[in-house]
C-alpha positions as a printed Julia matrix, in Angstrom:
314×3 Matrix{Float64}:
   0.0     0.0     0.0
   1.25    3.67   -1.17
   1.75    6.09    1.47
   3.11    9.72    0.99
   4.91   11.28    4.11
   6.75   14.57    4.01
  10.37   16.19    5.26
  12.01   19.59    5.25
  15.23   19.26    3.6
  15.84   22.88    1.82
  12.66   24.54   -0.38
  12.07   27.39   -2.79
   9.65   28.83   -5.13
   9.41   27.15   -8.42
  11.42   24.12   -7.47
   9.07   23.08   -4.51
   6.35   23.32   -6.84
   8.27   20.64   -9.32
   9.2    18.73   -6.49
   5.15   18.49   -5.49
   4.61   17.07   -8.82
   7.39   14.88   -8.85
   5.77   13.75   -5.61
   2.04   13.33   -7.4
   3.22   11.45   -9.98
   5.26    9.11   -7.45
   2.16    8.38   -5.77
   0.38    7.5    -8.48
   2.9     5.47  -10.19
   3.55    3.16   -6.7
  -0.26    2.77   -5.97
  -1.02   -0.3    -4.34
   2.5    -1.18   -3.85
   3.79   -2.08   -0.05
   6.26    0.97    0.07
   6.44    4.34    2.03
   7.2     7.5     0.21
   8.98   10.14    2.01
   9.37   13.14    0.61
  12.06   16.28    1.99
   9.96   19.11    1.69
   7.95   19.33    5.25
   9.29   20.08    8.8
   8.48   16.75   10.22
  10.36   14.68    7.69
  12.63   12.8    10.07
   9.96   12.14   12.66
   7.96   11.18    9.26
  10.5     8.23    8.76
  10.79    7.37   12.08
   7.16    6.52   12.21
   6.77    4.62    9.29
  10.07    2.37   10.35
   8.55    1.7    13.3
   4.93    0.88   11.83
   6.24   -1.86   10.13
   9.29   -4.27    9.93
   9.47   -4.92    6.76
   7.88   -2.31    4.49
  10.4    -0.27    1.84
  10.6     3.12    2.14
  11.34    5.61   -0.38
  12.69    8.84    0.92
  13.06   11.57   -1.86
  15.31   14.54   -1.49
  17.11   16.96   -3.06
  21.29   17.18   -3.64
  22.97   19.96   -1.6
  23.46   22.04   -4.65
  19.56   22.27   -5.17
  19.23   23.27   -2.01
  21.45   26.02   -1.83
  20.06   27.37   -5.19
  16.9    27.21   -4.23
  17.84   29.55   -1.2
  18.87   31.97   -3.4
  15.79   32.24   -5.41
  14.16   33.07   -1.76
  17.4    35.64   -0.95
  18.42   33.31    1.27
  22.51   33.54    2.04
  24.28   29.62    0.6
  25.81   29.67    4.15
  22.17   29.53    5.95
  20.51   27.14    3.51
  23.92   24.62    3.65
  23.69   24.81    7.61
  19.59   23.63    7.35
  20.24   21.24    4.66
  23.52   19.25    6.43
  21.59   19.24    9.99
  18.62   17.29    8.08
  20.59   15.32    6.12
  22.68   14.38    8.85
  19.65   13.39   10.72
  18.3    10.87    7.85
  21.3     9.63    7.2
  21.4     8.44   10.94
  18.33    6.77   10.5
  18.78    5.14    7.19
  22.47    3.43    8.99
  20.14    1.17   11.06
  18.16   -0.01    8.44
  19.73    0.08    5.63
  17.84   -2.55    3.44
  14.59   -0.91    4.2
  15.41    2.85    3.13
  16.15    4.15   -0.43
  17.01    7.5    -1.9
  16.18    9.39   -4.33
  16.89   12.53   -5.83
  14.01   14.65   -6.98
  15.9    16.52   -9.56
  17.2    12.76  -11.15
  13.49   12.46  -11.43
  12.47   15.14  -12.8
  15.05   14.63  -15.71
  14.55   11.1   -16.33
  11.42    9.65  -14.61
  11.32    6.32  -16.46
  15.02    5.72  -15.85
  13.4     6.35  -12.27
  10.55    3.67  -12.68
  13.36    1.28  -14.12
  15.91    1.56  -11.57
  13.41    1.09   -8.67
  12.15   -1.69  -10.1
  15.04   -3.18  -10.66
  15.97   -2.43   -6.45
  12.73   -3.26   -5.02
  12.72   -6.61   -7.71
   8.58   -5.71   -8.61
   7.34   -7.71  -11.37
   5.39   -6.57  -13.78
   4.96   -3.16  -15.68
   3.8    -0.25  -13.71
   0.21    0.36  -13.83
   0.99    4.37  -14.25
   3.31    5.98  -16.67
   5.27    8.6   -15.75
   5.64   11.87  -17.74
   8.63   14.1   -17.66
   8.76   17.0   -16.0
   9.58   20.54  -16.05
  12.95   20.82  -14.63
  13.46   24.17  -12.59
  15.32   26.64  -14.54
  17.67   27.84  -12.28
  20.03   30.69  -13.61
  23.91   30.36  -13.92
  24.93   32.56  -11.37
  23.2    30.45   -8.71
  24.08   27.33   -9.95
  27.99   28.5    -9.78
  27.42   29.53   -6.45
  25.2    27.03   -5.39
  28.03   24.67   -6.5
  30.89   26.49   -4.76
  29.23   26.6    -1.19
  28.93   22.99   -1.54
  33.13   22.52   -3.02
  34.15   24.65    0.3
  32.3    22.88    2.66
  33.53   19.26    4.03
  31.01   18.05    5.95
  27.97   19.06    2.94
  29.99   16.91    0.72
  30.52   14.14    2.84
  27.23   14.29    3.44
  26.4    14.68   -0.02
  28.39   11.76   -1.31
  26.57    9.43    1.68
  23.61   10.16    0.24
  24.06    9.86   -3.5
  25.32    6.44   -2.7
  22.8     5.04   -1.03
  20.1     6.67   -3.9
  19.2     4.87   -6.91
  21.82    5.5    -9.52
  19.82    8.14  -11.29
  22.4    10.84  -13.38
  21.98   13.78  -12.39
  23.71   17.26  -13.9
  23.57   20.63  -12.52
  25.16   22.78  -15.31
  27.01   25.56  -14.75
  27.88   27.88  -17.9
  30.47   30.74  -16.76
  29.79   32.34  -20.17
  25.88   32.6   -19.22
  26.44   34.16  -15.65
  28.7    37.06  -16.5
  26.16   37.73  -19.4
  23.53   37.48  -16.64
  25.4    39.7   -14.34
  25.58   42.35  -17.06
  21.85   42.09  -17.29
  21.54   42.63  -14.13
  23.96   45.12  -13.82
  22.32   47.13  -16.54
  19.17   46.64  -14.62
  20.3    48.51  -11.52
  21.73   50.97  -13.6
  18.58   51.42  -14.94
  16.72   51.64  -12.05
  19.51   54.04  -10.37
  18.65   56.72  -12.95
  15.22   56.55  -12.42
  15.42   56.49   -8.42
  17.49   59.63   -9.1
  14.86   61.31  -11.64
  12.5    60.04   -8.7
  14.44   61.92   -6.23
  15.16   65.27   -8.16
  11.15   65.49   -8.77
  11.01   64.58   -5.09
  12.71   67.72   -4.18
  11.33   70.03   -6.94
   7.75   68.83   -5.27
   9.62   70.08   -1.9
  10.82   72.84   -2.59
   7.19   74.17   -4.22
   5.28   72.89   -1.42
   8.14   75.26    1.23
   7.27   78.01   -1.25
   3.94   77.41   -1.12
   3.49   76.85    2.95
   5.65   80.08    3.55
   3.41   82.46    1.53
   0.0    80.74    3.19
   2.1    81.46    6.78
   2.55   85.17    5.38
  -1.13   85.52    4.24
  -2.25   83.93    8.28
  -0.27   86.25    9.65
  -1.43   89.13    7.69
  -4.67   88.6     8.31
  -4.36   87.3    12.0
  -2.68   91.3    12.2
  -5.95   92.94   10.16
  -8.5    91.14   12.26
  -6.46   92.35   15.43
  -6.55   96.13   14.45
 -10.14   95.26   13.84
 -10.65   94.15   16.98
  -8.87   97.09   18.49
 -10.93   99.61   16.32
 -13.99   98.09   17.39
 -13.45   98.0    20.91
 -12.45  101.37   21.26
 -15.57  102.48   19.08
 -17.67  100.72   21.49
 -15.84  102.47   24.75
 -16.93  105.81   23.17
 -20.54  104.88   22.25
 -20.69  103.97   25.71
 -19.21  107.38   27.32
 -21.12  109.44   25.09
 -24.22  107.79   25.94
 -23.73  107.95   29.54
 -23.13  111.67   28.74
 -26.5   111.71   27.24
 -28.23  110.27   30.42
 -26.55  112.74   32.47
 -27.87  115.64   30.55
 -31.26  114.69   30.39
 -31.69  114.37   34.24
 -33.51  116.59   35.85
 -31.96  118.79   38.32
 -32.78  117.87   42.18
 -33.7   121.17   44.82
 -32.17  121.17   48.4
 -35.49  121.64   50.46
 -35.02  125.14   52.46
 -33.61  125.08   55.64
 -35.02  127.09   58.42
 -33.15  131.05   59.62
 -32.69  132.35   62.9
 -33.89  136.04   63.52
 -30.6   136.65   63.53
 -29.88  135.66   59.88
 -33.14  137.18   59.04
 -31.99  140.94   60.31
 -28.56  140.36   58.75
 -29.87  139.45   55.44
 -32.81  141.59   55.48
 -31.06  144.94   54.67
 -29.17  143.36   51.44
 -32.68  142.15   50.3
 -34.79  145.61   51.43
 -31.66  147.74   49.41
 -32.73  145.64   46.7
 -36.04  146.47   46.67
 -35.59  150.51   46.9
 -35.97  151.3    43.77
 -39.85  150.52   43.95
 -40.6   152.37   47.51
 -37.27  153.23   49.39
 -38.95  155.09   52.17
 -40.99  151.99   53.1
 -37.94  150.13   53.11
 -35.69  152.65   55.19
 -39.29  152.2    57.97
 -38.99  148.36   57.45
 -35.1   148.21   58.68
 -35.2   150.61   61.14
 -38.83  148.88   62.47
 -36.39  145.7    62.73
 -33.25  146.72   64.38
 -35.46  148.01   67.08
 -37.1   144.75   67.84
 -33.4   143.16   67.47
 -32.42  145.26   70.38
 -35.12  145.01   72.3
């Protein structure tokens, strides 16, 4: 019976998506066959084998992965630095390979990328391990290889040359895979011409950033221009509506005053009442008021004082 289990050993963009395929096609070309297919593209891909050595004694299992060189090159398609995707890929691979040393006539390899260029080479040579008889019930079809570019294959292939342990690890593993061929190519010629593309590219995009940035400032500089006269104009009028103010105010001050001037005016005029005299005030004022009055009858004035300086002795 066909069962399809999954590992993590090193992913990216267009190749994972082969590698599903690869993985599709594997399932349907070993259904209803006693065997385990492993695949490295999920986290739990040890644990995966693990389980299904322990589930059974004497099932095959078919553990698929993918050369360090694919690995590294697939990092860089996700910006990923060689050094980080090496370090994932030999931790993993260093873990399988532990597992596949205790049982070695139970586990086989296989590359994914041998696959992909030759899968009935593929249905041939595990045939030919696990002894089936008979033709496969499914066919399959080839596969689109990912395309990677030169550059990463080069480097892709030079991480891997500088590293001992990767190629150790490397070797241990193509060994105990199905002897599928497998090229990576690697054209010099087709790098540097991909480098000057690139190169020309960020050129490119250079002179635009700095046609980007000069219209960047000429915005700036119209929109300083711009804020500075509308902080003249507030001002301006924050001054005019101030003098308004003040004009206003004092306008209002004198409508008051000259109102209250108004009300002043036109209130009438209030008359002590008269206060009582003594005789004495009478006799003093009398002959200023009698001399007054001499011009009608002065001799009965002249009889009126002397009448009252009498009684004022007396």
């Amino acid at each position: 019976m066909f069962d399809i289990r999954t590992a993590n050993l090193g992913d990216g963009g267009e190749g994972q998506a082969a590698e599903v395929d690869v993985i599709k096609q594997v399932q349907s070309y070993l259904a209803d066959r006693d065997i385990t297919a492993i695949s490295a593209s999920e986290p739990d891909g040890v644990d995966a084998l693990r389980r299904a050595l322990a589930e059974s004694a004497e099932s095959r299992i078919l553990v698929l992965y993918d050369p360090a060189r694919i690995a590294v090159a697939r990092g860089l398609v996700l910006n990923c630095p060689p050094s980080a995707s090496l370090a994932v890929w030999k931790q993993q691979a260093g873990t399988l390979l532990s597992a596949y040393r205790l049982h070695r006539q139970r586990v086989i390899f296989a590359s994914i990328s041998a696959i992909e260029l030759d899968p009935q080479l593929f249905q041939t040579a595990l045939m030919q391990r696990l002894a089936m008889l008979g033709a496969p019930t499914h066919a399959m079809l080839r596969l689109s290889v990912p395309a990677w570019k030169a550059w990463q294959a080069i480097v892709a292939c030079q991480a891997v040359a500088f590293d001992r342990v990767a190629l150790s690890l490397d070797g241990e593993l193509e060994a105990a895979s199905l002897p599928l061929p497998f090229s990576f190519p690697t054209d010099p010629d087709t790098a540097l011409s991909e480098f000057r593309i690139a190169e020309a590219g960020l050129t490119k995009a250079q002179a635009q950033l700095g046609e980007l940035q000069s219209e960047i400032d000429e915005q700036r500089k119209t929109f300083d221009a711009e804020r500075s006269l509308l902080y003249r104009q507030l001002a301006e009028v924050q001054q005019e509506l101030r003098e308004q103010f003040l004009a206003a105010a004092a306008h209002h001050d004198s409508l008051v005053r000259i109102r209250q001037e108004q009300e002043s005016a036109s209130a009438p005029i209030e008359t002590p009442p008269a206060q009582p005299r003594s005789h004495e005030e009478d006799a003093t004022s009398r002959p200023h008021a009698t001399i007054s009055g001499w011009k009608s009858n002065p001799f009965q004035e002249i009889k009126r004082t002397l009448t009252g300086l009498s009684r004022a002795e007396r």
